[in-house]
Coordinates of C-alpha atoms and ligand atoms in Angstrom, one line a residue:
M123 CA -10.4 -19.7 82.0
C124 CA -8.9 -18.3 85.2
G125 CA -11.1 -17.6 88.1
I126 CA -11.2 -14.4 90.2
V127 CA -12.7 -13.9 93.6
G128 CA -12.6 -10.8 95.9
Y129 CA -13.9 -10.1 99.4
V130 CA -14.2 -7.0 101.5
G131 CA -16.2 -7.0 104.7
K132 CA -16.6 -5.9 108.3
N133 CA -15.8 -9.5 109.3
Q134 CA -12.2 -10.7 109.3
N135 CA -12.9 -13.8 107.3
S136 CA -11.5 -13.0 103.9
L137 CA -9.2 -16.0 103.9
S138 CA -12.0 -18.6 104.1
V139 CA -14.2 -16.7 101.6
L140 CA -11.4 -16.5 99.1
I141 CA -10.5 -20.2 99.5
E142 CA -14.2 -21.4 99.3
G143 CA -14.8 -19.1 96.3
L144 CA -11.7 -20.3 94.5
K145 CA -12.7 -23.9 95.1
S146 CA -15.9 -23.4 93.2
L147 CA -14.1 -21.6 90.4
E148 CA -11.5 -24.3 90.0
Y149 CA -13.3 -25.5 86.9
R150 CA -11.9 -22.3 85.2
G151 CA -8.3 -23.5 85.6
Y152 CA -6.1 -25.1 88.2
D153 CA -2.5 -24.7 87.2
S154 CA -1.7 -22.4 90.1
A155 CA -3.5 -20.3 92.6
G156 CA -2.9 -17.3 94.9
I157 CA -4.3 -14.7 97.2
A158 CA -3.5 -11.2 98.3
I159 CA -4.9 -10.1 101.6
N160 CA -4.9 -7.1 103.9
N161 CA -2.6 -8.2 106.7
Q162 CA -2.7 -5.4 109.3
G163 CA -2.4 -2.6 106.7
R164 CA 0.1 -4.4 104.5
I165 CA -0.6 -6.6 101.5
K166 CA 0.4 -10.2 102.0
I167 CA 0.6 -12.5 98.9
I168 CA 0.6 -16.2 99.1
K169 CA 0.8 -18.4 96.0
S170 CA 1.2 -22.1 95.2
V171 CA 1.5 -24.3 92.1
G172 CA -1.4 -26.7 91.4
N173 CA -4.9 -26.6 92.7
I174 CA -6.5 -24.7 95.6
A175 CA -5.9 -27.5 98.1
N176 CA -2.1 -26.9 97.7
L177 CA -2.7 -23.2 98.3
E178 CA -4.9 -24.0 101.3
R179 CA -2.1 -26.1 102.9
K180 CA 0.2 -23.1 102.7
L181 CA -2.1 -20.7 104.6
D182 CA -2.0 -19.8 108.2
K183 CA -5.8 -20.1 109.0
K184 CA -5.4 -17.8 112.0
I185 CA -4.6 -14.8 109.9
L186 CA -7.5 -12.3 110.2
S187 CA -8.2 -10.1 107.2
N188 CA -11.1 -8.0 106.0
L189 CA -10.1 -7.6 102.4
G190 CA -8.5 -9.8 99.7
I191 CA -8.4 -11.0 96.1
G192 CA -7.8 -14.5 94.9
H193 CA -7.1 -16.3 91.6
T194 CA -7.0 -19.7 90.1
R195 CA -5.0 -19.9 86.9
W196 CA -5.2 -21.5 83.5
A197 CA -1.9 -20.6 82.0
T198 CA -1.8 -18.6 78.7
H199 CA 1.4 -16.5 78.9
G200 CA 4.2 -18.2 80.8
K201 CA 4.2 -21.7 82.1
P202 CA 2.3 -22.8 85.2
C203 CA 4.8 -22.1 88.0
L204 CA 5.0 -20.1 91.2
K205 CA 6.4 -16.9 89.8
N206 CA 3.7 -16.7 87.1
A207 CA 0.9 -17.4 89.5
H208 CA -1.4 -14.4 90.4
P209 CA -1.8 -12.0 92.2
H210 CA 0.9 -9.8 90.7
Q211 CA 2.3 -6.8 92.4
V212 CA 4.1 -3.8 91.0
G213 CA 4.6 -0.7 93.1
K214 CA 1.3 0.3 94.7
V215 CA -0.8 -2.0 92.5
T216 CA -1.7 -5.6 93.3
L217 CA -4.1 -7.4 90.9
V218 CA -5.5 -10.6 89.5
H219 CA -6.5 -11.0 85.9
N220 CA -8.7 -13.3 83.7
G221 CA -8.2 -12.9 80.0
I222 CA -5.3 -12.0 77.6
I223 CA -3.6 -8.7 77.1
E224 CA -2.8 -8.9 73.4
N225 CA -0.4 -6.0 73.1
Y226 CA 1.5 -6.8 76.2
E227 CA 4.9 -7.2 74.4
K228 CA 4.7 -3.7 73.1
L229 CA 3.6 -2.3 76.4
K230 CA 6.3 -4.3 78.2
K231 CA 9.0 -2.9 76.0
S232 CA 8.0 0.7 76.6
L233 CA 7.7 0.1 80.4
Q234 CA 11.2 -1.5 80.4
D235 CA 12.5 1.6 78.6
E236 CA 11.1 3.6 81.5
G237 CA 12.9 1.4 84.0
Y238 CA 10.3 -1.2 85.0
K239 CA 11.8 -4.6 85.6
F240 CA 9.7 -7.7 85.2
K241 CA 9.9 -10.9 87.3
T242 CA 7.4 -13.0 85.5
D243 CA 6.5 -14.2 81.9
T244 CA 2.9 -13.0 82.2
D245 CA 0.9 -10.4 80.3
T246 CA -0.8 -9.7 83.7
E247 CA 2.4 -8.3 85.3
V248 CA 2.6 -5.8 82.3
A249 CA -1.0 -4.6 83.0
C250 CA 0.0 -4.3 86.7
A251 CA 3.1 -2.2 85.9
L252 CA 1.1 0.0 83.5
M253 CA -1.4 0.6 86.2
D254 CA 1.3 1.5 88.7
K255 CA 2.9 3.9 86.2
I256 CA -0.3 5.7 85.4
Y257 CA -1.4 5.8 89.0
K258 CA 1.9 7.5 89.9
E259 CA 1.2 10.1 87.2
T260 CA -2.5 10.8 88.0
N261 CA -2.9 9.9 91.6
D262 CA -6.5 9.2 90.7
K263 CA -7.7 5.6 90.7
L264 CA -10.7 5.9 88.4
L265 CA -8.7 7.9 85.9
T266 CA -5.9 5.3 86.1
M267 CA -8.4 2.5 85.3
Q268 CA -9.8 4.4 82.4
K269 CA -6.4 5.2 80.9
V270 CA -5.3 1.6 81.3
K271 CA -8.4 0.5 79.6
E272 CA -7.6 2.8 76.6
M273 CA -4.1 1.4 76.4
I274 CA -4.6 -2.4 76.7
E275 CA -6.0 -4.5 73.9
G276 CA -7.6 -7.9 74.4
S277 CA -9.9 -9.4 77.1
Y278 CA -9.7 -8.9 80.8
A279 CA -11.4 -8.9 84.1
L280 CA -9.3 -7.2 86.7
A281 CA -9.7 -7.1 90.5
I282 CA -7.3 -4.6 92.0
I283 CA -6.0 -3.4 95.4
F284 CA -4.2 -0.1 95.6
A285 CA -1.7 -0.1 98.5
D286 CA -2.7 3.3 99.7
D287 CA -6.4 2.4 100.0
I288 CA -6.8 -1.0 101.6
K289 CA -10.4 -0.4 102.5
N290 CA -11.6 -0.7 98.9
L291 CA -11.4 -3.2 96.1
Y292 CA -11.4 -1.9 92.5
A293 CA -12.6 -3.7 89.4
M294 CA -13.0 -3.4 85.6
R295 CA -13.6 -5.8 82.7
K296 CA -13.9 -6.3 79.0
D297 CA -15.0 -9.6 77.4
S298 CA -14.1 -11.7 80.5
P299 CA -16.9 -12.0 83.0
L300 CA -17.0 -10.4 86.4
I301 CA -19.9 -10.1 88.9
I302 CA -20.1 -8.1 92.1
A303 CA -22.1 -9.9 94.8
L304 CA -23.8 -8.2 97.7
G305 CA -23.9 -9.4 101.3
K306 CA -24.6 -7.9 104.6
D307 CA -21.7 -5.7 105.7
E308 CA -19.6 -7.5 103.2
N309 CA -19.4 -7.6 99.4
Y310 CA -17.7 -9.9 96.9
L311 CA -16.2 -10.1 93.4
A312 CA -16.2 -13.2 91.3
S313 CA -15.8 -14.6 87.8
D314 CA -19.0 -16.6 88.1
V315 CA -22.0 -16.9 90.4
P316 CA -21.2 -20.4 92.0
A317 CA -18.2 -18.7 93.7
I318 CA -20.5 -16.6 95.9
L319 CA -23.6 -18.8 96.3
Q320 CA -22.7 -20.0 99.8
F321 CA -22.6 -16.4 101.0
T322 CA -25.3 -14.6 99.0
D323 CA -27.6 -15.0 96.0
K324 CA -27.7 -11.2 95.1
Y325 CA -25.3 -9.9 92.5
I326 CA -24.8 -7.3 89.8
L327 CA -23.1 -7.7 86.4
L328 CA -20.2 -5.4 85.7
E329 CA -20.2 -4.4 82.0
K330 CA -17.4 -3.2 79.8
N331 CA -16.5 0.5 80.2
E332 CA -17.6 0.3 83.8
Y333 CA -15.5 0.7 86.9
A334 CA -16.3 -0.5 90.3
I335 CA -15.2 0.6 93.8
I336 CA -16.3 -1.8 96.5
N337 CA -16.1 -1.7 100.3
A338 CA -17.9 -3.4 103.1
L339 CA -20.9 -1.2 103.0
N340 CA -21.0 0.2 99.5
V341 CA -20.7 -0.8 95.9
K342 CA -20.3 2.1 93.4
V343 CA -20.2 1.5 89.7
Y344 CA -19.1 4.3 87.3
D345 CA -19.4 4.7 83.6
N346 CA -16.6 5.9 81.3
N347 CA -17.4 9.5 82.1
F348 CA -17.1 8.7 85.9
K349 CA -20.8 9.2 86.4
E350 CA -22.2 6.8 89.0
I351 CA -24.6 4.2 87.5
K352 CA -27.5 2.6 89.3
K353 CA -27.1 -1.1 88.5
Q354 CA -29.9 -3.7 88.5
I355 CA -29.6 -6.2 91.4
L356 CA -30.1 -9.8 90.2
T357 CA -31.1 -12.8 92.3
Y358 CA -29.7 -16.2 91.4
E359 CA -32.7 -18.4 90.9
G360 CA -31.1 -21.9 90.6
S361 CA -30.7 -24.1 93.6
R362 CA -27.6 -23.8 95.7
E363 CA -27.2 -27.5 95.8
V364 CA -26.5 -27.7 92.1
A365 CA -23.1 -26.1 92.8
M366 CA -22.3 -29.0 95.1
K367 CA -21.7 -32.7 94.5
N368 CA -24.7 -34.0 96.5
G369 CA -22.8 -37.1 97.6
Y370 CA -21.6 -38.2 94.1
E371 CA -18.0 -39.2 93.7
H372 CA -17.5 -36.7 90.9
F373 CA -19.3 -33.6 89.6
M374 CA -19.4 -35.4 86.2
L375 CA -21.4 -38.3 87.6
K376 CA -23.7 -35.9 89.5
E377 CA -24.3 -33.9 86.3
I378 CA -25.1 -37.0 84.3
N379 CA -27.6 -37.8 87.1
D380 CA -29.1 -34.3 86.7
E381 CA -29.9 -35.0 83.0
P382 CA -33.5 -36.3 83.3
M383 CA -34.4 -33.2 85.3
V384 CA -32.5 -30.9 82.9
I385 CA -34.3 -32.3 79.9
K386 CA -37.7 -31.8 81.4
A387 CA -36.9 -28.3 82.5
T388 CA -35.6 -27.4 79.0
Y389 CA -38.6 -28.6 77.0
E390 CA -41.2 -27.4 79.6
Q391 CA -40.2 -23.8 78.8
F392 CA -41.7 -24.2 75.4
I393 CA -44.0 -27.1 75.0
N394 CA -46.3 -29.2 77.1
K395 CA -49.5 -30.0 75.3
N396 CA -49.1 -29.2 71.6
L397 CA -46.6 -28.0 69.0
K398 CA -48.3 -24.7 68.5
E399 CA -47.0 -23.7 71.9
L400 CA -43.5 -24.2 70.6
I401 CA -44.1 -21.6 67.9
D402 CA -45.7 -19.2 70.4
N403 CA -42.8 -19.5 72.9
M404 CA -39.8 -19.5 70.6
P405 CA -38.6 -16.5 68.5
D406 CA -40.1 -16.6 65.0
L407 CA -37.9 -19.0 63.0
A408 CA -40.1 -19.3 59.9
K409 CA -38.6 -16.4 58.0
Y410 CA -35.1 -17.9 57.6
N411 CA -34.0 -19.8 54.5
N412 CA -30.8 -21.2 55.9
I413 CA -29.1 -21.7 59.2
D414 CA -25.5 -21.5 60.4
I415 CA -24.7 -23.1 63.7
V416 CA -21.4 -21.9 65.2
A417 CA -19.8 -23.3 68.4
C418 CA -16.7 -25.0 69.9
G419 CA -16.0 -28.5 71.2
S420 CA -19.0 -30.4 72.5
A421 CA -21.3 -27.5 71.7
Y422 CA -20.1 -27.9 68.1
H423 CA -20.9 -31.6 68.3
A424 CA -24.4 -30.7 69.5
G425 CA -24.6 -28.5 66.4
L426 CA -23.8 -31.5 64.2
V427 CA -26.7 -33.4 65.7
G428 CA -28.9 -30.3 65.1
K429 CA -27.9 -30.1 61.5
S430 CA -28.9 -33.7 60.8
L431 CA -32.3 -33.1 62.4
I432 CA -33.0 -29.7 60.9
E433 CA -31.9 -30.7 57.4
E434 CA -33.6 -34.1 57.4
Y435 CA -36.9 -33.2 58.9
A436 CA -37.3 -29.5 58.3
N437 CA -35.7 -29.5 54.9
I438 CA -33.6 -26.4 55.4
P439 CA -29.8 -26.2 54.7
V440 CA -27.6 -25.9 57.7
K441 CA -23.9 -25.3 58.0
V442 CA -22.1 -26.1 61.2
E443 CA -18.9 -24.2 61.8
L444 CA -16.2 -24.2 64.4
A445 CA -16.3 -20.7 65.9
S446 CA -12.5 -20.4 65.7
E447 CA -12.6 -21.0 61.9
Y448 CA -15.8 -19.1 61.3
R449 CA -14.5 -15.9 62.7
Y450 CA -11.7 -15.7 60.1
K451 CA -13.4 -16.9 56.9
K452 CA -16.0 -15.9 54.4
N453 CA -19.4 -17.2 55.5
F454 CA -22.0 -15.9 53.0
G455 CA -24.6 -15.0 55.7
N456 CA -27.3 -12.5 54.8
D457 CA -30.6 -11.2 56.2
S458 CA -32.3 -14.5 55.5
T459 CA -29.7 -16.5 57.5
L460 CA -30.2 -17.4 61.1
T461 CA -26.8 -17.8 62.9
I462 CA -27.2 -19.9 66.0
L463 CA -24.4 -19.6 68.6
V464 CA -24.3 -22.6 70.9
S465 CA -22.5 -22.2 74.2
Q466 CA -22.8 -23.5 77.7
S467 CA -20.8 -20.7 79.3
G468 CA -21.9 -17.9 76.9
E469 CA -18.4 -16.6 77.3
T470 CA -16.3 -18.7 74.9
A471 CA -14.1 -16.1 73.2
D472 CA -14.3 -17.6 69.7
T473 CA -18.0 -18.0 69.8
L474 CA -18.5 -14.5 71.1
A475 CA -16.3 -13.2 68.2
A476 CA -18.3 -15.3 65.7
L477 CA -21.5 -13.7 67.1
R478 CA -20.1 -10.3 66.5
K479 CA -19.0 -11.2 63.0
A480 CA -22.4 -12.7 62.1
K481 CA -24.1 -9.5 63.3
K482 CA -21.8 -7.4 61.2
E483 CA -22.7 -9.5 58.2
K484 CA -26.4 -8.8 58.8
S485 CA -27.4 -12.3 59.8
A486 CA -30.0 -12.7 62.6
T487 CA -28.4 -14.2 65.7
L488 CA -29.8 -16.6 68.2
G489 CA -27.9 -17.8 71.3
I490 CA -28.5 -21.3 72.8
I491 CA -26.9 -20.5 76.1
N492 CA -26.8 -22.0 79.6
V493 CA -25.4 -19.2 81.7
V494 CA -28.0 -16.5 82.1
S495 CA -26.9 -12.9 81.2
S496 CA -23.5 -14.1 80.0
S497 CA -21.9 -12.1 77.2
I498 CA -23.3 -14.1 74.2
A499 CA -26.8 -14.2 75.8
R500 CA -26.7 -10.4 76.2
E501 CA -25.3 -9.6 72.7
A502 CA -27.3 -12.0 70.5
D503 CA -30.6 -10.8 69.0
N504 CA -32.5 -13.6 70.7
V505 CA -31.6 -16.2 73.3
L506 CA -32.9 -19.6 74.3
Y507 CA -31.8 -20.8 77.6
T508 CA -30.9 -24.5 78.2
K509 CA -31.9 -25.3 81.7
A510 CA -28.8 -27.3 82.7
G511 CA -28.1 -25.3 85.9
A512 CA -24.5 -24.8 87.0
E513 CA -22.1 -27.3 85.3
I514 CA -18.9 -27.7 87.2
S515 CA -17.2 -30.7 85.6
V516 CA -14.9 -29.5 82.9
A517 CA -16.2 -32.2 80.5
T518 CA -19.7 -31.2 79.6
T519 CA -22.6 -33.7 79.9
K520 CA -25.9 -32.2 80.9
A521 CA -25.3 -28.9 79.1
Y522 CA -24.4 -30.8 75.9
L523 CA -27.6 -32.8 76.2
S524 CA -29.8 -29.8 76.7
Q525 CA -28.1 -28.1 73.7
V526 CA -29.0 -31.2 71.6
L527 CA -32.6 -31.0 72.9
M528 CA -32.9 -27.3 72.1
L529 CA -31.7 -27.9 68.5
A530 CA -34.2 -30.8 68.2
L531 CA -36.9 -28.4 69.3
I532 CA -35.8 -26.0 66.6
A533 CA -36.0 -28.8 64.1
I534 CA -39.5 -29.7 65.3
N535 CA -40.6 -26.1 65.2
K536 CA -39.4 -25.7 61.6
A537 CA -40.8 -29.1 60.5
F538 CA -44.2 -28.2 62.0
V539 CA -44.3 -24.8 60.4
N540 CA -43.4 -26.4 57.1
G541 CA -46.3 -28.9 57.5
N542 CA -43.9 -31.9 57.8
I543 CA -45.5 -33.2 61.0
S544 CA -49.0 -34.8 60.8
S545 CA -51.4 -34.6 63.8
K546 CA -50.8 -38.3 64.5
E547 CA -47.0 -37.7 64.5
E548 CA -47.5 -34.7 66.8
K549 CA -49.3 -36.8 69.4
D550 CA -46.6 -39.5 69.3
L551 CA -43.9 -36.9 69.4
L552 CA -45.3 -35.3 72.5
E553 CA -45.7 -38.6 74.2
D554 CA -42.2 -39.6 73.4
M555 CA -40.9 -36.3 74.7
Q556 CA -42.6 -36.8 78.0
K557 CA -41.1 -40.3 78.4
L558 CA -37.5 -38.9 77.9
P559 CA -36.7 -38.2 81.6
Q560 CA -37.7 -41.7 82.6
E561 CA -35.8 -43.3 79.7
I562 CA -32.7 -41.3 80.5
T563 CA -33.0 -42.4 84.2
S564 CA -33.2 -46.0 83.2
L565 CA -30.0 -45.7 81.1
I566 CA -28.2 -44.0 84.0
N567 CA -29.3 -46.8 86.2
R568 CA -27.5 -49.2 83.9
K569 CA -24.1 -47.7 85.0
D570 CA -22.7 -51.1 86.1
E571 CA -23.3 -52.5 82.6
F572 CA -21.2 -49.7 81.1
A573 CA -18.6 -50.0 83.9
S574 CA -18.1 -53.7 82.9
I575 CA -17.6 -52.7 79.3
A576 CA -15.2 -50.0 80.4
K577 CA -13.0 -52.8 81.8
Q578 CA -12.6 -54.2 78.3
I579 CA -11.4 -50.8 77.0
Y580 CA -9.5 -48.9 79.6
H581 CA -6.1 -50.5 79.1
N582 CA -6.0 -49.5 75.4
N583 CA -4.1 -46.6 73.8
D584 CA -6.4 -46.0 70.9
V585 CA -10.2 -46.3 70.5
F586 CA -12.2 -45.7 67.3
F587 CA -15.8 -44.5 67.2
I588 CA -17.8 -45.0 64.0
G589 CA -21.2 -44.2 62.7
R590 CA -23.1 -42.5 59.8
G591 CA -25.2 -39.3 59.8
I592 CA -26.4 -38.5 63.2
D593 CA -24.6 -41.5 64.6
Y594 CA -21.3 -40.0 63.3
A595 CA -22.1 -36.7 65.1
L596 CA -22.6 -38.8 68.3
S597 CA -19.4 -40.7 67.7
R598 CA -17.5 -37.4 67.7
E599 CA -18.9 -36.4 71.0
G600 CA -18.3 -39.9 72.4
A601 CA -14.6 -39.8 71.3
L602 CA -14.1 -36.3 72.7
K603 CA -15.6 -37.3 76.1
L604 CA -13.3 -40.3 76.2
K605 CA -10.1 -38.6 75.2
E606 CA -10.5 -35.5 77.4
I607 CA -11.0 -37.3 80.7
S608 CA -9.2 -40.6 80.2
Y609 CA -6.3 -39.4 77.9
I610 CA -6.8 -42.4 75.6
H611 CA -6.4 -41.4 72.0
A612 CA -10.0 -41.6 70.6
E613 CA -10.9 -40.9 67.0
A614 CA -14.4 -40.7 65.5
Y615 CA -14.8 -41.7 61.9
A616 CA -17.6 -41.6 59.4
A617 CA -18.1 -45.4 59.0
G618 CA -18.1 -45.3 55.2
E619 CA -14.9 -43.3 55.1
L620 CA -12.8 -45.8 57.0
K621 CA -11.8 -47.8 54.0
H622 CA -10.2 -44.7 52.4
G623 CA -7.2 -44.8 54.8
T624 CA -8.0 -45.2 58.5
I625 CA -8.9 -48.9 58.3
S626 CA -5.2 -49.6 58.1
L627 CA -5.0 -48.8 61.8
I628 CA -7.3 -51.6 62.7
E629 CA -5.5 -54.7 64.0
N630 CA -6.2 -57.6 66.3
K631 CA -8.3 -56.3 69.4
T632 CA -8.4 -52.6 68.3
P633 CA -11.4 -51.3 70.2
V634 CA -14.2 -49.9 67.9
I635 CA -17.4 -48.5 69.2
A636 CA -19.9 -48.6 66.5
I637 CA -23.1 -46.6 66.7
V638 CA -26.1 -47.7 64.7
T639 CA -29.5 -46.0 65.5
D640 CA -30.5 -44.6 62.1
E641 CA -32.7 -47.3 60.5
T642 CA -32.4 -45.8 57.1
I643 CA -28.7 -46.5 56.8
A644 CA -28.2 -49.3 59.3
E645 CA -27.4 -51.9 56.7
K646 CA -24.6 -49.7 55.3
T647 CA -23.0 -49.0 58.6
I648 CA -23.2 -52.7 59.5
S649 CA -21.3 -53.6 56.4
N650 CA -18.6 -51.2 57.6
I651 CA -18.6 -52.8 61.1
K652 CA -18.1 -56.2 59.4
E653 CA -15.1 -54.8 57.6
V654 CA -13.4 -53.8 60.8
K655 CA -14.5 -57.0 62.6
A656 CA -12.9 -59.1 59.7
R657 CA -9.6 -57.3 60.5
G658 CA -9.7 -58.3 64.2
A659 CA -11.4 -55.3 65.8
D660 CA -13.0 -55.6 69.2
V661 CA -16.5 -54.2 68.5
T662 CA -18.9 -52.6 71.0
F663 CA -22.2 -52.2 69.1
I664 CA -24.6 -49.5 70.3
T665 CA -28.0 -49.7 68.8
T666 CA -31.7 -49.2 69.5
E667 CA -34.3 -51.7 70.8
S668 CA -36.0 -51.9 67.4
L669 CA -32.8 -52.5 65.4
N670 CA -31.7 -55.0 68.0
K671 CA -34.6 -57.2 67.1
K672 CA -33.2 -57.4 63.6
Y673 CA -29.5 -58.0 64.6
A674 CA -30.0 -59.9 67.9
Q675 CA -28.1 -63.0 66.7
S676 CA -25.4 -61.4 64.7
D677 CA -21.7 -62.1 64.8
F678 CA -20.2 -58.7 63.9
Y679 CA -19.8 -57.5 67.4
D680 CA -18.3 -58.6 70.7
R681 CA -20.8 -56.9 73.0
K682 CA -23.7 -54.6 72.6
I683 CA -25.5 -51.8 74.4
V684 CA -29.1 -51.5 73.5
V685 CA -30.8 -48.1 74.1
P686 CA -34.6 -47.6 74.1
S687 CA -36.0 -46.6 70.7
T688 CA -37.7 -43.2 70.7
N689 CA -38.9 -40.6 68.3
K690 CA -36.4 -39.7 65.5
F691 CA -36.0 -36.2 66.9
F692 CA -35.0 -37.5 70.3
Q693 CA -33.0 -40.6 69.7
A694 CA -29.6 -38.9 70.1
L695 CA -30.6 -37.8 73.6
L696 CA -30.7 -41.4 74.7
T697 CA -27.8 -42.8 72.6
I698 CA -25.3 -40.4 74.1
I699 CA -25.9 -41.4 77.7
P700 CA -23.9 -44.8 77.5
L701 CA -21.1 -42.9 75.8
Q702 CA -20.9 -40.4 78.6
L703 CA -20.9 -43.1 81.2
L704 CA -18.5 -45.2 79.4
A705 CA -16.0 -42.3 79.2
Y706 CA -16.6 -41.7 82.9
E707 CA -16.0 -45.4 83.9
V708 CA -12.9 -45.7 81.7
A709 CA -11.3 -42.5 83.3
K710 CA -12.2 -43.8 86.7
L711 CA -10.5 -47.2 86.1
R712 CA -7.4 -45.3 84.9
G713 CA -7.5 -43.2 88.1
E714 CA -7.6 -39.8 86.3
N715 CA -8.8 -36.5 87.7
I716 CA -12.2 -36.8 86.1
D717 CA -13.7 -33.4 87.0
K718 CA -10.5 -31.5 86.2
P719 CA -8.6 -33.0 83.3
R720 CA -5.1 -31.8 82.6
N721 CA -4.6 -28.7 80.4
L722 CA -8.3 -27.9 80.2
A723 CA -10.6 -25.3 81.7
K724 CA -14.3 -24.9 81.5
S725 CA -14.9 -21.5 80.2
V726 CA -12.5 -20.8 77.3
T727 CA -12.3 -17.0 77.3
V728 CA -9.1 -16.8 75.3
E729 CA -8.8 -17.2 71.5
Ligands
F6R899 C1 -15.9 -30.7 76.3 C2 -16.3 -29.3 76.6 C3 -15.8 -28.3 75.6 C4 -16.9 -27.2 75.5 C5 -16.3 -26.0 74.6 C6 -17.4 -24.9 74.4 O1 -16.4 -31.6 77.3 O2 -16.9 -29.0 77.5 O3 -15.5 -28.8 74.4 O4 -18.1 -27.7 74.9 O5 -15.2 -25.5 75.3 O6 -17.7 -24.3 75.6 P1 -19.1 -23.5 75.7 O7 -20.2 -24.4 75.5 O8 -19.0 -22.9 77.1 O9 -19.0 -22.4 74.6

């Protein structure tokens, strides 16, 4: 949700560093972009509407500059247009901002009363004017940042240039991420690690109530009392290639192809030879009587799969809540509740707020997080890391899959502790788990089969996904994937609920994707499929090898996708792969911008 990058160095290459950094942050927003650079002692600002490529076209590559800040925007206040693009400049202050200044209207009014005039519709320009006013009063940059922090409400990461000190970059943050990366004779600022990986793998995390002053040779971080802090230097341990496409046409496709590796890396953290290892390597889950899973979007859908597994096989009640709802309602958590926050980025504003609320209500908290040391990872009582690596495509695939696996492992852990897994089942389960990477690979290799099914679907305006239980949870993710990247209206429905209203939308050739992998209720769902088929629906039937034997000759579908049968804990991990690839192929046929769908951003750090 907006990406920030900053550079200061002995070399004169700030232009290329800013552009390359912004390109790898484009997943955070791409409504408009801009940079501010030191151009022979003066600050030059260049902005453009749209993505970084548009900005790049406007730049004179010959300009040499040793310092600059850049921004790629996901609009919150004010429409995406040139004047609202960052950086903003008022008086001596030029800055870029990620987050939302909640009290900007009140601040704007009082600044207007003091004579400030505003050129944009943004909250950021207000923060910029406020900083200029206070700097004029104090003539002290650290004190200015501290006073501004006390006056603004909301979330922010700010990278700042003061016109009378073009040797240094200044930075501060609250609830929006910001790292300072360390190079040789040059240092960087960024919203996220991928932005700096091509230059360095060393970085430090800036925390709230900290202020940074950065030049080519030094990084100094101060606490709220202006005492210098010695920060821990972290090293990025993932591979640099993960942040690149590796020859795939889209990041989404590359990330789907990463899935076998991600699954293996995720389970191998906990379990290799027996289920006892799982208990030894995970935080103690035995003491909780009920679980709340709180998340947004696809992470919420992963939570729905987790609920099915934990309730069914570990016999413990689970509530799954949307973080944006949870944070404003009564939740009945107590000290025997475990609240699990699921988030790829670990920065999603609603999920972070839900975590804080759960802690206040005395529930234990556990983050299932992909980005190491992100806000939720740091604030939760315990954290389990999904090993998906950097995910760049806005539509999640591999991170979702690793979230589902992590919740399945929690279900297995609880079921094992409760004595619900026999030693024969344990052996089968471990064997099935080790087969998953190969089975996922074999599904990915069937891409052409899904591409030909996509041809039957891509010209439609509406698609329905139906299933029961865990298959309904998968339907919801399948529908979200399709709608967000192809812009086809897609709706997931619990198969048994259709006849209470929605079936009236089914007419001749309406596409219905029907998922049936749960043998215990297969007959019931198949009755519902027959109901839509009888009304003319065009049915794509997704089922398992073992159920396919039973329904091989049936006439209630137009085509089918058969996925390998696996252990009940892992079936969802295989069934979702064709749905991800189907969405990808449909979006490709429609010529959409697959990695960067309109109106979306990857890390949603606003409420
Ligand atoms: C959809 C998608 C989003 C995210 C949601 C939560 O493809 O990626 O729905 O799942 O915004 O994000 P995280 O997991 O970062 O909290």
